[in-house]
Tab-separated table of C-alpha atoms and ligand atoms in Angstrom:
chain	number	residue	atom	x	y	z
A	1	MET	CA	-21.394	-4.125	-17.641
A	2	ARG	CA	-18.497	-1.934	-16.514
A	3	ARG	CA	-19.620	1.422	-15.123
A	4	PRO	CA	-19.048	4.115	-17.784
A	5	ARG	CA	-16.133	6.351	-16.939
A	6	PHE	CA	-15.703	10.095	-17.102
A	7	ILE	CA	-12.127	10.793	-18.244
A	8	THR	CA	-10.476	14.190	-18.739
A	9	PHE	CA	-7.289	15.516	-20.337
A	10	GLU	CA	-5.603	18.585	-18.877
A	11	GLY	CA	-2.449	20.598	-19.416
A	12	ILE	CA	-1.138	23.876	-20.769
A	13	ASP	CA	-2.065	25.205	-24.228
A	14	GLY	CA	-0.467	23.159	-27.018
A	15	SER	CA	0.551	20.247	-24.759
A	16	GLY	CA	-1.159	17.649	-26.962
A	17	LYS	CA	-4.485	17.175	-25.157
A	18	SER	CA	-6.651	17.200	-28.287
A	19	THR	CA	-4.337	14.766	-30.077
A	20	GLN	CA	-4.201	12.377	-27.131
A	21	SER	CA	-7.883	12.568	-26.218
A	22	ARG	CA	-8.746	11.679	-29.833
A	23	ARG	CA	-6.303	8.791	-29.834
A	24	PHE	CA	-7.527	7.447	-26.500
A	25	ALA	CA	-11.153	7.633	-27.707
A	26	ASP	CA	-10.165	5.628	-30.815
A	27	HIS	CA	-8.318	3.128	-28.655
A	28	LEU	CA	-11.306	2.540	-26.357
A	29	ARG	CA	-13.668	2.285	-29.345
A	30	GLY	CA	-11.332	-0.332	-30.780
A	31	GLN	CA	-11.920	-2.315	-27.581
A	32	GLY	CA	-15.661	-2.109	-28.179
A	33	GLN	CA	-16.491	0.740	-25.789
A	34	ASP	CA	-19.102	3.329	-26.689
A	35	VAL	CA	-17.232	6.627	-26.290
A	36	ILE	CA	-18.082	10.282	-26.750
A	37	LEU	CA	-15.306	12.803	-27.142
A	38	THR	CA	-16.104	16.308	-26.004
A	39	ARG	CA	-14.281	19.485	-24.958
A	40	GLU	CA	-14.331	22.575	-22.779
A	41	PRO	CA	-15.099	25.335	-23.016
A	42	GLY	CA	-17.866	23.969	-25.211
A	43	GLY	CA	-19.294	20.516	-25.729
A	44	SER	CA	-22.938	21.616	-25.967
A	45	PRO	CA	-24.522	24.293	-28.198
A	46	GLY	CA	-24.891	26.849	-25.371
A	47	ALA	CA	-21.410	26.204	-24.020
A	48	GLU	CA	-19.919	26.611	-27.511
A	49	GLU	CA	-21.474	30.094	-27.650
A	50	ILE	CA	-19.826	30.980	-24.345
A	51	ARG	CA	-16.543	29.589	-25.775
A	52	GLN	CA	-16.532	32.333	-28.398
A	53	LEU	CA	-16.920	34.968	-25.672
A	54	VAL	CA	-14.015	33.758	-23.550
A	55	LEU	CA	-11.458	32.736	-26.167
A	56	THR	CA	-11.518	35.657	-28.575
A	57	GLY	CA	-10.610	39.301	-28.173
A	58	ASP	CA	-8.159	41.195	-25.976
A	59	PRO	CA	-6.391	39.319	-23.175
A	60	ASP	CA	-7.829	41.847	-20.679
A	61	ARG	CA	-11.361	41.593	-22.068
A	62	TRP	CA	-12.540	39.763	-18.915
A	63	SER	CA	-11.206	39.762	-15.368
A	64	ALA	CA	-10.302	36.392	-13.828
A	65	GLU	CA	-13.424	36.664	-11.633
A	66	THR	CA	-15.727	37.148	-14.627
A	67	GLU	CA	-14.002	34.252	-16.381
A	68	ILE	CA	-14.770	31.986	-13.415
A	69	LEU	CA	-18.463	32.724	-13.904
A	70	LEU	CA	-18.366	32.246	-17.685
A	71	PHE	CA	-16.401	28.978	-17.580
A	72	THR	CA	-18.612	27.630	-14.798
A	73	ALA	CA	-21.764	28.580	-16.730
A	74	SER	CA	-20.454	26.808	-19.816
A	75	ARG	CA	-19.473	23.746	-17.720
A	76	ARG	CA	-22.915	23.549	-16.138
A	77	ASP	CA	-24.550	23.491	-19.577
A	78	HIS	CA	-22.029	20.919	-20.848
A	79	LEU	CA	-22.695	18.717	-17.809
A	80	GLU	CA	-26.487	18.938	-18.095
A	81	LYS	CA	-26.779	18.571	-21.855
A	82	THR	CA	-23.877	16.300	-22.811
A	83	ILE	CA	-21.865	14.636	-20.029
A	84	GLU	CA	-24.580	13.399	-17.653
A	85	PRO	CA	-26.922	12.082	-20.383
A	86	ALA	CA	-24.025	10.215	-22.037
A	87	LEU	CA	-22.885	8.588	-18.764
A	88	ALA	CA	-26.507	7.695	-17.934
A	89	SER	CA	-26.847	5.918	-21.274
A	90	GLY	CA	-23.688	3.871	-20.630
A	91	GLN	CA	-21.213	5.843	-22.759
A	92	THR	CA	-17.667	6.592	-21.656
A	93	VAL	CA	-17.063	10.349	-21.760
A	94	ILE	CA	-13.665	11.815	-22.648
A	95	SER	CA	-13.395	15.570	-22.225
A	96	ASP	CA	-10.534	17.716	-23.486
A	97	ARG	CA	-10.358	19.949	-20.351
A	98	PHE	CA	-12.781	20.233	-17.415
A	99	ALA	CA	-12.761	21.819	-13.940
A	100	ASP	CA	-8.998	21.461	-13.354
A	101	SER	CA	-8.496	24.070	-16.091
A	102	THR	CA	-10.548	26.603	-14.122
A	103	ARG	CA	-8.662	25.721	-10.922
A	104	VAL	CA	-5.391	26.525	-12.665
A	105	TYR	CA	-6.156	29.192	-15.331
A	106	GLN	CA	-8.551	31.247	-13.215
A	107	GLY	CA	-7.577	30.075	-9.714
A	108	ALA	CA	-3.812	30.419	-9.778
A	109	THR	CA	-2.591	32.880	-12.390
A	110	ARG	CA	-3.904	36.335	-11.558
A	111	GLY	CA	-3.940	36.281	-7.781
A	112	ASP	CA	-5.099	33.430	-5.588
A	113	LEU	CA	-8.739	32.901	-6.554
A	114	ARG	CA	-8.748	29.170	-5.907
A	115	ASN	CA	-11.215	29.429	-3.021
A	116	MET	CA	-13.703	31.266	-5.220
A	117	VAL	CA	-13.287	28.630	-7.964
A	118	ASP	CA	-13.792	25.794	-5.461
A	119	GLN	CA	-16.900	27.332	-3.910
A	120	LEU	CA	-18.570	27.863	-7.261
A	121	HIS	CA	-17.599	24.335	-8.341
A	122	THR	CA	-19.206	22.851	-5.219
A	123	LEU	CA	-22.348	24.916	-5.716
A	124	MET	CA	-22.849	24.477	-9.454
A	125	ILE	CA	-20.895	21.436	-10.711
A	126	GLY	CA	-20.187	19.066	-7.812
A	127	ARG	CA	-18.633	16.347	-9.904
A	128	GLU	CA	-15.077	15.133	-10.527
A	129	PRO	CA	-13.798	12.913	-13.325
A	130	ASP	CA	-12.965	9.267	-12.563
A	131	LEU	CA	-9.571	9.663	-14.240
A	132	THR	CA	-7.551	12.695	-15.391
A	133	PHE	CA	-4.463	12.684	-17.595
A	134	ILE	CA	-2.333	15.768	-16.989
A	135	ILE	CA	0.087	16.226	-19.873
A	136	ASP	CA	3.184	18.040	-18.665
A	137	MET	CA	5.610	19.658	-21.065
A	138	ASP	CA	8.025	22.461	-21.721
A	139	PRO	CA	5.927	25.671	-21.966
A	140	ALA	CA	8.096	27.306	-24.675
A	141	THR	CA	7.639	24.353	-27.058
A	142	ALA	CA	3.957	24.054	-26.247
A	143	LEU	CA	3.382	27.758	-26.836
A	144	GLU	CA	5.113	27.575	-30.236
A	145	ARG	CA	2.909	24.653	-31.225
A	146	GLY	CA	-0.254	26.356	-30.009
A	147	LEU	CA	0.361	29.710	-31.686
A	148	ALA	CA	1.447	27.987	-34.938
A	149	ARG	CA	-2.144	26.764	-35.271
A	150	LYS	CA	-3.471	30.340	-35.651
A	151	SER	CA	-6.877	29.182	-34.485
A	152	GLY	CA	-8.176	32.687	-33.723
A	153	GLU	CA	-8.876	31.396	-30.170
A	154	ASP	CA	-5.571	32.458	-28.669
A	155	ARG	CA	-6.644	34.805	-25.906
A	156	PHE	CA	-4.824	32.786	-23.227
A	157	GLU	CA	-1.771	32.053	-25.386
A	158	GLU	CA	-1.390	35.822	-25.838
A	159	PHE	CA	-0.732	36.236	-22.101
A	160	GLY	CA	2.755	34.917	-23.020
A	161	LEU	CA	5.394	32.505	-21.740
A	162	PRO	CA	5.537	33.434	-17.996
A	163	PHE	CA	1.772	32.833	-17.842
A	164	GLN	CA	2.237	29.359	-19.390
A	165	GLU	CA	5.009	28.618	-16.868
A	166	THR	CA	2.698	29.551	-13.987
A	167	LEU	CA	0.052	27.267	-15.495
A	168	ARG	CA	2.490	24.399	-15.726
A	169	HIS	CA	3.284	24.655	-12.011
A	170	GLY	CA	-0.421	24.852	-11.241
A	171	PHE	CA	-1.099	21.588	-13.108
A	172	LEU	CA	1.872	19.849	-11.456
A	173	ALA	CA	0.568	20.903	-8.027
A	174	LEU	CA	-2.892	19.521	-8.874
A	175	ALA	CA	-1.421	16.214	-10.002
A	176	HIS	CA	0.434	15.902	-6.709
A	177	ALA	CA	-2.605	16.902	-4.663
A	178	HIS	CA	-4.861	14.285	-6.319
A	179	PRO	CA	-2.674	11.247	-7.000
A	180	LYS	CA	-5.593	8.787	-7.134
A	181	ARG	CA	-7.485	10.625	-9.857
A	182	CYS	CA	-4.626	12.221	-11.804
A	183	VAL	CA	-1.968	10.546	-13.928
A	184	LEU	CA	0.954	12.772	-14.877
A	185	ILE	CA	2.133	12.189	-18.446
A	186	ASP	CA	5.450	13.402	-19.900
A	187	GLY	CA	4.390	15.256	-23.067
A	188	ASN	CA	7.950	15.876	-24.339
A	189	ARG	CA	7.869	12.721	-26.475
A	190	THR	CA	6.368	11.603	-29.782
A	191	ALA	CA	2.589	11.374	-30.004
A	192	ASP	CA	2.905	7.570	-30.454
A	193	GLN	CA	4.961	7.127	-27.284
A	194	ILE	CA	2.515	9.195	-25.255
A	195	ALA	CA	-0.524	7.422	-26.717
A	196	SER	CA	0.815	3.993	-25.805
A	197	GLU	CA	1.468	5.034	-22.205
A	198	ILE	CA	-2.069	6.437	-21.943
A	199	ALA	CA	-3.560	3.321	-23.586
A	200	ALA	CA	-2.174	1.259	-20.709
A	201	HIS	CA	-4.839	2.928	-18.527
A	202	ALA	CA	-7.731	1.706	-20.707
B	301	LIG	P1	-3.703	20.947	-27.188
B	301	LIG	O1	-5.052	20.353	-27.427
B	301	LIG	O2	-3.136	20.583	-25.854
B	301	LIG	O3	-3.632	22.406	-27.459
B	301	LIG	P2	-2.901	19.611	-29.668
B	301	LIG	O4	-3.151	18.154	-29.530
B	301	LIG	O5	-3.889	20.418	-30.462
B	301	LIG	O6	-2.698	20.256	-28.204
B	301	LIG	O7	-1.433	19.791	-30.255
B	301	LIG	C1	-0.908	21.081	-30.572
B	301	LIG	C2	-0.064	20.948	-31.851
B	301	LIG	O8	1.068	20.113	-31.606
B	301	LIG	C3	-0.818	20.290	-33.004
B	301	LIG	O9	-0.398	20.893	-34.204
B	301	LIG	C4	-0.382	18.830	-32.939
B	301	LIG	O10	-0.414	18.195	-34.193
B	301	LIG	C5	1.040	18.940	-32.416
B	301	LIG	N1	1.400	17.810	-31.525
B	301	LIG	C6	0.603	17.135	-30.662
B	301	LIG	N2	1.289	16.194	-29.978
B	301	LIG	C7	2.574	16.278	-30.393
B	301	LIG	C8	3.803	15.574	-30.042
B	301	LIG	N3	3.837	14.627	-29.117
B	301	LIG	N4	4.924	15.950	-30.674
B	301	LIG	C9	4.915	16.947	-31.600
B	301	LIG	N5	3.811	17.654	-31.971
B	301	LIG	C10	2.657	17.327	-31.387
B	302	LIG	P1	-8.432	24.721	-25.627
B	302	LIG	O1	-9.332	24.820	-26.781
B	302	LIG	O2	-8.261	23.386	-25.001
B	302	LIG	O3	-7.037	25.373	-26.003
B	302	LIG	P2	-5.630	24.750	-26.302
B	302	LIG	O4	-5.828	23.798	-27.451
B	302	LIG	O5	-4.816	25.958	-26.640
B	302	LIG	O6	-5.151	24.044	-25.082
B	302	LIG	O7	-8.909	25.666	-24.452
B	302	LIG	C1	-9.143	26.969	-24.676
B	302	LIG	C2	-8.525	27.904	-23.659
B	302	LIG	O8	-9.419	28.105	-22.551
B	302	LIG	C3	-7.213	27.462	-23.088
B	302	LIG	O9	-6.297	28.536	-23.240
B	302	LIG	C4	-7.524	27.265	-21.619
B	302	LIG	C5	-8.708	28.127	-21.353
B	302	LIG	N1	-9.595	27.646	-20.273
B	302	LIG	C6	-9.647	28.350	-19.072
B	302	LIG	O10	-8.970	29.377	-18.920
B	302	LIG	N2	-10.471	27.927	-18.088
B	302	LIG	C7	-11.262	26.816	-18.222
B	302	LIG	O11	-12.003	26.455	-17.292
B	302	LIG	C8	-11.190	26.091	-19.459
B	302	LIG	C9	-12.034	24.874	-19.663
B	302	LIG	C10	-10.347	26.542	-20.463
């Protein structure tokens, strides 16, 4: 049996990660794979509670340093309760966001906190995905799409366009730094075009 894979989708808010992670999960299931689709922050009951804390309220509710702790706490619970048990039972895991989001959102937007993010990751998470799709797209279009949803979880979208542009550069830098694990996907196309490019990596 093929070793179950841990696959993540990353990118700025509204770039199409949820759409494409759902479509890729359906595609792999259609090939007979047992797949769980999960997300961060969240993906386990405890981590979903932390999600509410970090995604709602004023943009300046938490400092970047406090966010690093909250996102890492939620990731640890997600890993223990959902990701590791699923991989151990032979399921492929697809997660809409994982540690790359902390590297970029907390590590590279409000000062250079990347070293702090990396140290905590090594100490508490210590695991990388087998494959990461980074969906790159125009931040203005992505922000319009994201805010149009009115999800009530817009704390990061409310930081505005320059913040999303900084994020975009952060994700591009990650993709270049980890070319074996990361596949850069042009998100400025129809959902069907993007899905068929991603499906080629099944
Ligand atoms: P994310 O999870 O990255 O925030 P979503 O998949 O939720 O992104 O997409 C954000 C919004 O944009 C949704 O309303 C979705 O239907 C729409 N959308 C997703 N992909 C595309 C695309 N390729 N072209 C146009 N709209 C899209
Ligand atoms: P998500 O629900 O994927 O939002 P969107 O659909 O808008 O992309 O993620 C919620 C927000 O949490 C998103 O703005 C990114 C942020 N986030 C971080 O800042 N750090 C993290 O480690 C993670 C996982 C998410």
